[in-house]
Every structure is written in C-alpha cells, then in structure tokens.
XYZ file of C-alpha atoms in Angstrom:
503
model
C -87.040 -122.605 69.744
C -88.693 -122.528 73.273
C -84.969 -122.020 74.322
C -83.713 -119.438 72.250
C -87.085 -117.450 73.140
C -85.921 -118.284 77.130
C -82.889 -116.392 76.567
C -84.094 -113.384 74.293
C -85.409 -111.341 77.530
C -82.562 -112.642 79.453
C -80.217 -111.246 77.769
C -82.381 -107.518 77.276
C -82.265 -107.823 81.479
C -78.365 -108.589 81.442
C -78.309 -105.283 78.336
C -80.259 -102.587 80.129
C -78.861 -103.823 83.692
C -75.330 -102.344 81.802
C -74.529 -98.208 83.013
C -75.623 -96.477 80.460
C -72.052 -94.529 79.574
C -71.048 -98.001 79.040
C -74.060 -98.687 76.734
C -73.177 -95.789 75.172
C -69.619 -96.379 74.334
C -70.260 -100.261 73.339
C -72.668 -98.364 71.011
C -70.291 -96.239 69.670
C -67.679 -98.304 69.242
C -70.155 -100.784 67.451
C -70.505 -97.695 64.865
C -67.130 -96.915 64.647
C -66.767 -100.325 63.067
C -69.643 -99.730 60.685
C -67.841 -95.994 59.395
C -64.159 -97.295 59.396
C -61.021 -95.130 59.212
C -62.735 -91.669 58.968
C -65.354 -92.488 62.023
C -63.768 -90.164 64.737
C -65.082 -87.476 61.942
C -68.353 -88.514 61.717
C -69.390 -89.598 65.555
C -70.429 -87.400 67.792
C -71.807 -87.920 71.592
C -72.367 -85.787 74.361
C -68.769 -85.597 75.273
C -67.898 -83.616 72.135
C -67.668 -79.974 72.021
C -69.536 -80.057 68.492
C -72.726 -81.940 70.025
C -75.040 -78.960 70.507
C -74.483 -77.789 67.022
C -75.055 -81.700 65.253
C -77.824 -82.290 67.774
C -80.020 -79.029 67.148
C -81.929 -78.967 63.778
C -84.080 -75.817 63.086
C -85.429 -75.610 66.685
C -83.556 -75.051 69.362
C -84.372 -77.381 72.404
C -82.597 -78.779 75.427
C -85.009 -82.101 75.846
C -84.145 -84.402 72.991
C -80.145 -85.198 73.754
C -79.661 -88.480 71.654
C -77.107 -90.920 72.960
C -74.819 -90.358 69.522
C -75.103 -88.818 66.254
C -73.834 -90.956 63.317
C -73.316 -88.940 60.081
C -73.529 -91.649 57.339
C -71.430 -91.394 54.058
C -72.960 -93.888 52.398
C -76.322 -95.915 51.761
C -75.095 -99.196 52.766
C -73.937 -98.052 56.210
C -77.341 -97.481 57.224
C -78.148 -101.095 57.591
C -75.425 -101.924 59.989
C -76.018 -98.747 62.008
C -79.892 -100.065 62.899
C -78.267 -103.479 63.867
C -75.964 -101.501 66.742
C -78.973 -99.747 67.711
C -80.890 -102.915 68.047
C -77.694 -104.746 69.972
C -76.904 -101.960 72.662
C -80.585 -101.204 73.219
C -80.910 -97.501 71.870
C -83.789 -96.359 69.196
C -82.507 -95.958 65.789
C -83.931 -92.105 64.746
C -83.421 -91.229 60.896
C -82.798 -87.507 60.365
C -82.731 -86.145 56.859
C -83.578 -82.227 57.468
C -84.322 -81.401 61.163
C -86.545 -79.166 60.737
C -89.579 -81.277 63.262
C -91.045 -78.759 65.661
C -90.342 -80.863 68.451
C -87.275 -82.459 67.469
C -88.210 -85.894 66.681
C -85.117 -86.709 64.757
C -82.875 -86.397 67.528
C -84.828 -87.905 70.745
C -83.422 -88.117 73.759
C -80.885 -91.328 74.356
C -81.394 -92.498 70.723
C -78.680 -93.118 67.660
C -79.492 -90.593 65.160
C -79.088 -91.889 61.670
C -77.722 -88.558 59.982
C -78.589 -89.112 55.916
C -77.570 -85.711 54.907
C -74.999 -86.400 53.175
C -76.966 -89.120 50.981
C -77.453 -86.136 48.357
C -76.709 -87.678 45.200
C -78.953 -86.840 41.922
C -78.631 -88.720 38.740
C -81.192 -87.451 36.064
C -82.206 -90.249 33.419
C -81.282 -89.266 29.527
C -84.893 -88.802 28.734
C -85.492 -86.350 31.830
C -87.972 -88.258 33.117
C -86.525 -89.180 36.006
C -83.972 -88.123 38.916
C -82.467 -90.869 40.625
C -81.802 -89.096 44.387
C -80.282 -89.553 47.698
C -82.575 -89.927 50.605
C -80.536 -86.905 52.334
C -80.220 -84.744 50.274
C -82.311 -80.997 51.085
C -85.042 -79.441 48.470
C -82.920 -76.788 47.810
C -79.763 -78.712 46.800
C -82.125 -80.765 44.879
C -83.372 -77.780 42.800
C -80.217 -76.647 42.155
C -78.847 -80.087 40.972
C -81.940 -79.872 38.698
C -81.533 -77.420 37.107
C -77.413 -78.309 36.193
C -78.833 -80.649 34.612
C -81.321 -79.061 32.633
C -77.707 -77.151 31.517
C -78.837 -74.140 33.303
C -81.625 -73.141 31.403
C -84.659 -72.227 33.148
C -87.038 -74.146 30.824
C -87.471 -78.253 30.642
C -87.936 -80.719 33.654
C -88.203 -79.865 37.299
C -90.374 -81.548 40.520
C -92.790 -80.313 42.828
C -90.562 -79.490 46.215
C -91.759 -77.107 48.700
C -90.613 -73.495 49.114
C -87.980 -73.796 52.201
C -84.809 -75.448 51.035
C -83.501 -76.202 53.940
C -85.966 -79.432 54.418
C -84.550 -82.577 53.995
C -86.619 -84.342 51.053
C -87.004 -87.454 52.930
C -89.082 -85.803 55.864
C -90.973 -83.678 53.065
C -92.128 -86.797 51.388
C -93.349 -88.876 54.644
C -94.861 -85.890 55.386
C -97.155 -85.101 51.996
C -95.279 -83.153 50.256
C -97.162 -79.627 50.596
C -95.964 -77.301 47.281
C -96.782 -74.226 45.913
C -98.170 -75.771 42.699
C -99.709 -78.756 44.098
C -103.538 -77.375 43.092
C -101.950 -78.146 39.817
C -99.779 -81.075 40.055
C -100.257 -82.733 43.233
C -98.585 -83.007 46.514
C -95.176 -84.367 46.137
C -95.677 -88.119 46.887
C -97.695 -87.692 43.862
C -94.156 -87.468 41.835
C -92.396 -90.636 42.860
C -91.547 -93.743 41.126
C -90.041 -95.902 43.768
C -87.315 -96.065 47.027
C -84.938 -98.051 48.882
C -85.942 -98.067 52.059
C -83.678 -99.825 54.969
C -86.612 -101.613 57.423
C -86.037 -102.385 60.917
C -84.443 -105.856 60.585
C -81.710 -103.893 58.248
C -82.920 -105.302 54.899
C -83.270 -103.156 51.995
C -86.034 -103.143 50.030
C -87.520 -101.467 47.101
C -91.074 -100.082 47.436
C -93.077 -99.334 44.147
C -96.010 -99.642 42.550
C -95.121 -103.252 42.191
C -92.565 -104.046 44.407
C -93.941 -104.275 48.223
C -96.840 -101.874 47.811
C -97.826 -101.732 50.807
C -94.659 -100.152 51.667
C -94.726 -97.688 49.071
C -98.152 -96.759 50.025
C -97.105 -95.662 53.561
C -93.679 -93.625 52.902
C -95.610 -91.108 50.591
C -97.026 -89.444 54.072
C -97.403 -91.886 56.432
C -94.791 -90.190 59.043
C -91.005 -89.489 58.986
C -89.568 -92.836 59.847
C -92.483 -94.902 60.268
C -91.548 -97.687 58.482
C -87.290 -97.405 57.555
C -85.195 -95.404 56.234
C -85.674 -93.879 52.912
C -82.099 -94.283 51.589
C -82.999 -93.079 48.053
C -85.943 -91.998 45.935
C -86.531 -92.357 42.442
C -88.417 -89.015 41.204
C -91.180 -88.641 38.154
C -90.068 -85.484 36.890
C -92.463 -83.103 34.426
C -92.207 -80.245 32.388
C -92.317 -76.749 33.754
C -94.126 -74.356 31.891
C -92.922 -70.238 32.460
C -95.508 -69.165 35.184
C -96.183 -66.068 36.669
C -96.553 -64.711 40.729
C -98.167 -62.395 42.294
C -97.357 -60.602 46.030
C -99.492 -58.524 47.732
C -98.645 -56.843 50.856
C -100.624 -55.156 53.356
C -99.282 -52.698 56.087
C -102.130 -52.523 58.955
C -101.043 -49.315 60.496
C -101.209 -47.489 57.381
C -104.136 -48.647 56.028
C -106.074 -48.206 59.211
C -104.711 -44.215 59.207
C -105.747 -44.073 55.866
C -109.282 -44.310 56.383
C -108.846 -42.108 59.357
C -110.411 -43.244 61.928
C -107.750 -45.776 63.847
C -107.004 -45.574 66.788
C -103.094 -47.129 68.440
C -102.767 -49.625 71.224
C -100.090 -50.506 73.539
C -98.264 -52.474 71.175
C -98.971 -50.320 68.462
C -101.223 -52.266 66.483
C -104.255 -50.338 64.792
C -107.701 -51.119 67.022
C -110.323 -48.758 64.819
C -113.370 -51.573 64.462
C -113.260 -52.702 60.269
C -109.815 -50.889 59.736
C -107.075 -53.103 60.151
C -107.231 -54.722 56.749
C -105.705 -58.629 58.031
C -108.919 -59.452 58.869
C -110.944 -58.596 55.930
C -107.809 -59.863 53.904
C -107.568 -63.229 55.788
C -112.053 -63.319 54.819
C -111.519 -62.474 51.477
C -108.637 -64.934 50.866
C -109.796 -67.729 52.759
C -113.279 -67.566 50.764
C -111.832 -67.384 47.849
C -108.337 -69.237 47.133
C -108.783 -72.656 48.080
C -111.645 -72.167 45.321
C -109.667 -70.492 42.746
C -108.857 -71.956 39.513
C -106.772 -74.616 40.527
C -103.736 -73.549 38.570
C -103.456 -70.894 41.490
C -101.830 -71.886 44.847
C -101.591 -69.833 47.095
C -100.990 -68.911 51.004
C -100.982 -65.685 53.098
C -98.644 -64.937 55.772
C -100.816 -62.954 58.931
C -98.849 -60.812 61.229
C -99.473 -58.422 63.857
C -98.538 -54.989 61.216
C -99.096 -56.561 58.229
C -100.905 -59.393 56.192
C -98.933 -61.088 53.013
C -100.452 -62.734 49.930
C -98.494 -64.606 47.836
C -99.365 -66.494 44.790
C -98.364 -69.056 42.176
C -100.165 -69.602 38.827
C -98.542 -72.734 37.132
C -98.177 -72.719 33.131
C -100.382 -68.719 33.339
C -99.570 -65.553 31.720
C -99.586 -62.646 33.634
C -102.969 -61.533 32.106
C -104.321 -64.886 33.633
C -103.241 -64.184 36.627
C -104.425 -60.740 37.104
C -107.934 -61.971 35.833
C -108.472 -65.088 38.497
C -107.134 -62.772 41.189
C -109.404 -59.866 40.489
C -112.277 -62.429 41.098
C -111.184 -62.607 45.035
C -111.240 -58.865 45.368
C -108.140 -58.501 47.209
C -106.957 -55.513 44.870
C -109.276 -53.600 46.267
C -109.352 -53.988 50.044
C -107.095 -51.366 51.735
C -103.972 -49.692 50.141
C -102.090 -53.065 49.277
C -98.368 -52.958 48.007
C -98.867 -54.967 44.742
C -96.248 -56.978 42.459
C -97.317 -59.211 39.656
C -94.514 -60.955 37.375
C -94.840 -63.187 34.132
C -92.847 -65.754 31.831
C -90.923 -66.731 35.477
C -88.696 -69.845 35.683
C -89.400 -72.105 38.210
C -86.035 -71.149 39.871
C -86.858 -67.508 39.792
C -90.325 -68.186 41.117
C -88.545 -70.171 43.992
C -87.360 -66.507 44.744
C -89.965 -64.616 45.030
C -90.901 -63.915 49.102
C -87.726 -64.654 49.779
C -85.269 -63.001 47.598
C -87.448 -60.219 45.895
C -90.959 -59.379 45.358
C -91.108 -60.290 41.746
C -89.255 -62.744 39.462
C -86.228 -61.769 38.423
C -85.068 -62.224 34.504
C -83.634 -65.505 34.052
C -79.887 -63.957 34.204
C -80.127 -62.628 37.538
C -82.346 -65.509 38.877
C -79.191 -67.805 37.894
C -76.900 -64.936 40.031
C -79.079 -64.899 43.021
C -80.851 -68.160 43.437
C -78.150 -69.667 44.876
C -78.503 -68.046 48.048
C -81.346 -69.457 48.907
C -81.088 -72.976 47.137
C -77.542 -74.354 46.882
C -77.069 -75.389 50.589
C -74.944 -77.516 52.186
C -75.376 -80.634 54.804
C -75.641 -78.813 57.828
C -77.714 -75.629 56.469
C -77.982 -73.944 59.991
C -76.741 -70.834 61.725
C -73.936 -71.535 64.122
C -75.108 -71.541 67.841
C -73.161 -69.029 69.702
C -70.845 -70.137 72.413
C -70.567 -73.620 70.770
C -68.705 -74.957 68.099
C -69.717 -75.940 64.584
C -70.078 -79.116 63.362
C -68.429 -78.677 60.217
C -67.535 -82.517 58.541
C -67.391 -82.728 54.938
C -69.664 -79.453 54.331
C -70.276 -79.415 50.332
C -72.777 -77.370 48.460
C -74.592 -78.953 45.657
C -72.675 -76.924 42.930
C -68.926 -75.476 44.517
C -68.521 -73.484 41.686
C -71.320 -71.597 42.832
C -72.327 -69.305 45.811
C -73.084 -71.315 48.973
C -76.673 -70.669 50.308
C -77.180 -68.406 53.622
C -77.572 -69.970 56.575
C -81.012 -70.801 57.696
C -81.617 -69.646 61.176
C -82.604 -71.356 64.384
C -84.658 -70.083 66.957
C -86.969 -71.285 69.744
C -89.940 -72.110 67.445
C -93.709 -72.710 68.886
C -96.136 -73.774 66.190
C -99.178 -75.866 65.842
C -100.834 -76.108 62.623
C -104.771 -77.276 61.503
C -106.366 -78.649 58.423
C -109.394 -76.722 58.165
C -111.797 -79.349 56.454
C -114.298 -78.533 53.052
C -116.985 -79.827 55.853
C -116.146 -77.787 58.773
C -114.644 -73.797 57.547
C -114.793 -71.175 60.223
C -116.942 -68.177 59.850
C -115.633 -64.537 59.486
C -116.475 -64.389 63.277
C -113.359 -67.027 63.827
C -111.032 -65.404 61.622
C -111.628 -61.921 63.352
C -110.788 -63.982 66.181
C -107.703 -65.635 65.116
C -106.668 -62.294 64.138
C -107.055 -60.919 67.489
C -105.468 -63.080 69.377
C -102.458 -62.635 67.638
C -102.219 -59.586 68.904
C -102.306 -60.657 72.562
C -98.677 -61.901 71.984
C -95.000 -60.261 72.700
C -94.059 -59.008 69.352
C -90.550 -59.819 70.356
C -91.400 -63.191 69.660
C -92.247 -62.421 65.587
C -95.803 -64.202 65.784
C -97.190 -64.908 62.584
C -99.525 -67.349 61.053
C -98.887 -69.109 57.737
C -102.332 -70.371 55.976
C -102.553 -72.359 52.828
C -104.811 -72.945 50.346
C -105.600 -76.436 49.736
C -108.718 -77.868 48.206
C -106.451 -80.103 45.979
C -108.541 -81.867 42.879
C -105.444 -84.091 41.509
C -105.967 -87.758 42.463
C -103.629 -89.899 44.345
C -103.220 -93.195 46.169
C -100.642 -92.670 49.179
C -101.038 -92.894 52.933
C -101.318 -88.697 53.238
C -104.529 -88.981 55.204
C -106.023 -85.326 54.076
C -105.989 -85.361 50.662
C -109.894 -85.501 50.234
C -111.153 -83.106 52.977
C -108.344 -80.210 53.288
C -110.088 -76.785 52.214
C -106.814 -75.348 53.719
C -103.790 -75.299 56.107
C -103.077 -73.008 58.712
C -99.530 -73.153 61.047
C -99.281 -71.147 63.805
C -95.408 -69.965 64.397
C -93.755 -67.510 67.291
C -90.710 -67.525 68.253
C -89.737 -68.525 72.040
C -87.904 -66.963 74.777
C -85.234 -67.673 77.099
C -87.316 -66.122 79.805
C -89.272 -68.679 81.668
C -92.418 -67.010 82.565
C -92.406 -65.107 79.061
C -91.959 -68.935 77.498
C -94.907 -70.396 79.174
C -97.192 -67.652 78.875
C -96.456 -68.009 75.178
C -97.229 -71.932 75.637
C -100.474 -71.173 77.521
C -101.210 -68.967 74.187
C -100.600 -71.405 71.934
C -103.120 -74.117 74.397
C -105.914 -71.492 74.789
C -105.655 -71.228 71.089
C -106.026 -74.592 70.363
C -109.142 -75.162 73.284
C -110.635 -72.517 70.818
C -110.023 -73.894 67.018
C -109.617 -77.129 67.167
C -113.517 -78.106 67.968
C -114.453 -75.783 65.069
C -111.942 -76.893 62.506
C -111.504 -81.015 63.688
C-alpha cells in the first residue's frame, strides 16, 4: 500500500509534466474509444470549426474554452467518459442545458459531458410516473407529456419552469423554481428517484431509500455537485384547467395621463409618483408572495414598462379576478389587462410568451410547439461560425420544431429577499431608479418572483423556509469595452446597495 501511494503523485508529476495539446489528444482519443464508430460526430475540440457554437450555451463568453466537448448518446457512456477525465488530468463538467450565467458547464480546459441527447420519457400505465433522461430540456419534456396524455390537455403533467430551453437536470440541482410551486412545490418536490454516475464512475440510484443522502443533495444542492444525473424518475399529478392573468403597464403613457410628466434623456417619464413601476413593483411585492397560495406569480420591471403575470392553479376565472382585486393592481395607472379561464397547462405555458391569454385548446396544440418542442442544441446560430448540428431531433418530428432561443451577452445577479429582512418602498423606488441609469440598448430588466412557498419538503434547496421572494437582475452586454464594464460596475454598485438589506 505505502508503495502504490509512492507512485500515485509520481505519476500526476510525469501527467501534468505532458504539453497540454498532447494531453488533450490522449484525452480525446481516450473518448473516441468510449463513443466508437460514430465519435468523429460527436467530439469536438478547439481545432474544429463547430467549437464556438457546441461550446457557447445561452451566454455568450470567451473565458470558459473546455479542452473537448463529448456529446454522449447514451447513459452508459458517461461512466467511461469521467474515467478519461480522471486519467489525462482534465475536470469532468456535466452540461444538460447551458443556460449558467457564467458558463459553468463548459469551464475552461475541462471535458464537457454533453447529456442532451439523454431525452428519453417513458410514462408508467397508471400516469403516475415519467421515467426521463437526464438531458433532456423542460420543453421537450412537456411536449413528450402531453403525447402521452394522447394530446388532450387534461390528465397528468409536472411542475417544470416556464423557459424550455433549460435542461431538466440543471433545473432540478438548482430547486426547481415553477410557476405553480405556491401550490405544488418546487420541482425537487416531484421526484421519485435517479441514476446518478459519481466520480469513481459507479452508478447509483438515489431515493428515498436507496443512498439518501445522495438523493437529498441532487434536489438543489448545485448542478454537478455530486455526479451526473443520467436519469430521473418523475411523480407526476393531475392538472386541473387553471386560469392567468397579464397585466401590463406602459410608463410613458401612464405618466402623460395624469399630466404632469415630465421626459428625460432616455425618454423615461421623471414626474415624482407618475411612473406607475414603482407603485406597481410596492403593490405587488406587498401583496403576492402573500396571496392565496394557489396564485404564483412574478413581474417583469423595465425601463417603459412594468409586467404582471399570474398563475392560479385548479381557479376559475372568477377566483382569480377576486384574489387579484385584493392587491389593487387594477387600479393603479391605465394597465393593459388580460384574464383567461378553463386553460390547459400547455396553453398556460403560452401565455407571456406566445400570447397574452390562453388560447382554446385547438390552437394551443397548433402553436405550443414553438415554444416547447425543441431540439438538443436549442440555440441561435452564432454568426460567422458554424453550427453544431449532430443528430438534431425534436421531441415530436411530426410536429413544428421550436424557435431558436437566443444568445446574447447576459449580466444578471439575482437575491432571495428573506420573510425576515423585505425592503421598504424607499428600496424599491430605488431599484427602480437605478434601472434607469443603464443603456437601454442593453434591454435591462428585472425579473421578481413571488415566493413565500407553504408546501413542505426535505431536499438540500437551502431557501425553502425563508424566501418571501426572488428577484434576478438581467441586461444584456456589449461588445464595447468601456460600455461592458460600466455595465459591470452597475451591476457591483447594485449589489454594495441590496445585498446588506436583503442578506
């Protein structure tokens, strides 16, 4: 034993002490052997005119180049693919959706594990249960779902979140935030058990019975924490009809309408109480993560308009209008207002993003699949570079392929605003101002959830108990240097601000 233990750092000296191109192509060839005849397909380094395009999720960055991206075909390959990390020297790095702010599924000189194409779903007889690749995205899930409810709007469906373009693993280790989870719980909430591929390149199962500990800490505990997800086994539920509301403020107008506003250089009304985003962002933020719980909701802040959307789970339309009279939104300003009832889940999916109202159940079916029946790699092409296009398969062929979901240069930071610790009107008004300070080139907005969640649940999500709500701050970057990191400085003087008041 003393021996072998002699040797181990040796030979990590004689590794690393190896150029790293010829790291690189031990490594690849080590994968090449793992993926077989089809590999030259399905690897793809630095030296490949497709490597921008595989290595760029959602955000587009220039710091994270891994070493070699390894699209995996099937489960048991990932196994093998963590022991040629571990051989050459290189950080495994799972990537299921991409969609990490700072691009932690593709870090710089790592082998990114690629489980997109992992998307199976196998629905039990009874319907309790979907059976589903680790890969697969939320919105290929949803539309698997509901082919196997036989298209019909009504029966068995899961909580997923609204983008479908997220990978389901990442989704899961990261909560599971959904816009009925004041009703049903966050989405870890909703799972039975998963394989999971540790480390040393076993696979497990992690359950309720079956390593718990695991279990525990891949419902939220971090995207790749502790293995590879390979596949998740789902508790699926019933879906009653619900009904949505929007609501849609235009600042400008309202501000005119009360006649006393006054414009800026940016064009933003400045008349003191007029621009309704603040008083909307008070009102809401009182109010909704309060609400009757059936009611999630969140409200999208720009710097023209403010954005209330809403999701009553199992209510009538009557319902609705009754628990949102109580926040007395209606009557703030000269809101745009859309209410819709007896919605399917897929046609409440829709709403924000395909129409301001659920659409009957026959055109939901025609339209949903824009948004929901995506493919592998979901994102729009990069110009100047070439797409990445292996084995790209939607969910359902025989329907319309979803739109690609586009990248940009993405800021963001995001804060759990704690039941002990809410800000004052005085921070909102704030907030609200300082979103104004920014380029509106750059589309700044802020997304805020309500939270407050009463359903129990045992998982490693750490802010189940104290959340009163969840606000993400998004802009999108710039090429320009000195426009980029005065938008970064924005982002840090915003944070020196909010984050003592909030935790």
């Amino acid at each position: 034993m003393r021996l072998s233990l002699f040797y181990i750092p040796l030979f990590a000296r004689a590794l690393l002490a190896k150029p790293w191109r010829t790291r690189r192509e031990d490594l690849k060839g080590c994968v090449a052997n793992v993926f077989g005849d089809n590999a030259a397909d399905r690897i793809v380094t630095a030296d490949d005119e497709t490597y921008t395009d595989a290595r760029i999720g959602e955000h587009i960055q220039d710091e994270q180049l891994p070493a070699l991206i390894a699209f995996v075909q099937h489960k048991d390959e990932v196994a093998p693919l963590i022991k040629c990390a571990k051989t050459h020297g290189v950080q495994p790095v799972p990537r299921s959706g991409g969609h990490h702010f700072l691009a932690y599924s593709a870090l710089k000189d790592a082998l990114v594990i690629d489980i997109s194409h992992i998307d199976h779903v196998q629905v039990s007889e009874d319907g309790a249960t979907a059976t589903v690749g680790g890969g697969i995205r939320l919105g290929a899930l949803y539309t698997a779902l509901h082919a196997a409810r036989g298209g019909s709007a009504d029966g068995f469906d899961w909580p997923g979140g609204i983008c479908p373009t997220v990978g389901l693993s990442g989704y899961l280790s990261s909560g599971g935030f959904n816009m009925q989870m004041r009703a049903v719980g966050l989405g870890v909430d909703s799972v039975v058990s998963a394989k999971v591929v540790l480390a040393n390149g076993c696979q497990v199962t992690a359950s309720p019975d079956e390593n718990p500990d695991l279990f525990w800490a891949i419902r939220g505990g971090g995207g790749g924490s502790y293995g590879i997800v390979v596949e998740w086994t789902l508790a699926l539920r019933e879906y009653p009809r619900s009904s949505m509301v929007l609501m849609r403020w235009n600042a400008d107008a309202d501000a005119n309408a009360n006649g006393n506003a006054t414009g800026n250089a940016t064009g933003n009304a400045t008349a003191a109480g007029q621009d309704a985003r603040a008083e909307v962002a008070k009102a809401w933020h009182a109010w909704a993560p309060r609400a009757d719980p059936a009611l999630t909701s969140q409200l999208l802040i720009y710097q023209h308009s403010v954005e209330f959307l809403g999701w009553c789970f199992g209510c009538a339309e009557d319902t609705l209008r009754s628990i949102v009279a109580e926040s007395g939104l209606p009557s703030l300003g000269l809101p745009e207002v859309h209410y819709s009832g007896g919605c399917g889940t897929n046609a409440a999916r829709a709403v924000g993003y395909l129409g301001d109202a659920c659409p009957p159940d026959e055109v939901a079916d025609q339209i949903a699949p824009y948004a929901l029946n995506t493919i592998q790699q979901p994102f729009t092409p990069l110009e100047g570079f070439p797409v990445f296009d292996w084995d790209q398969r939607p969910q359902a062929p025989e329907l319309p392929t979803a739109m690609p979901w586009p990248r940009a240069i993405r800021v963001a930071s995001s804060y759990f605003v704690q039941r002990d610790n809410i800000p004052d009107g005085e921070v909102i008004d704030e907030l609200v101002s300082r979103l104004d300070l920014l380029d509106p080139a750059g589309v700044p907005f802020y997304e805020w959830h309500a939270w407050n969640i009463s359903v129990s649940g045992d998982s490693a999500f750490p802010w189940r108990e104290q959340a009163y709500s969840h606000l993400e701050m998004v802009a999108w970057g710039s090429e320009d240097e000195e426009a980029q990191d005065g938008l970064v400085n924005w982002f840090e003087e915003t944070e020196a601000f909010l984050r003592p008041i909030v935790g």
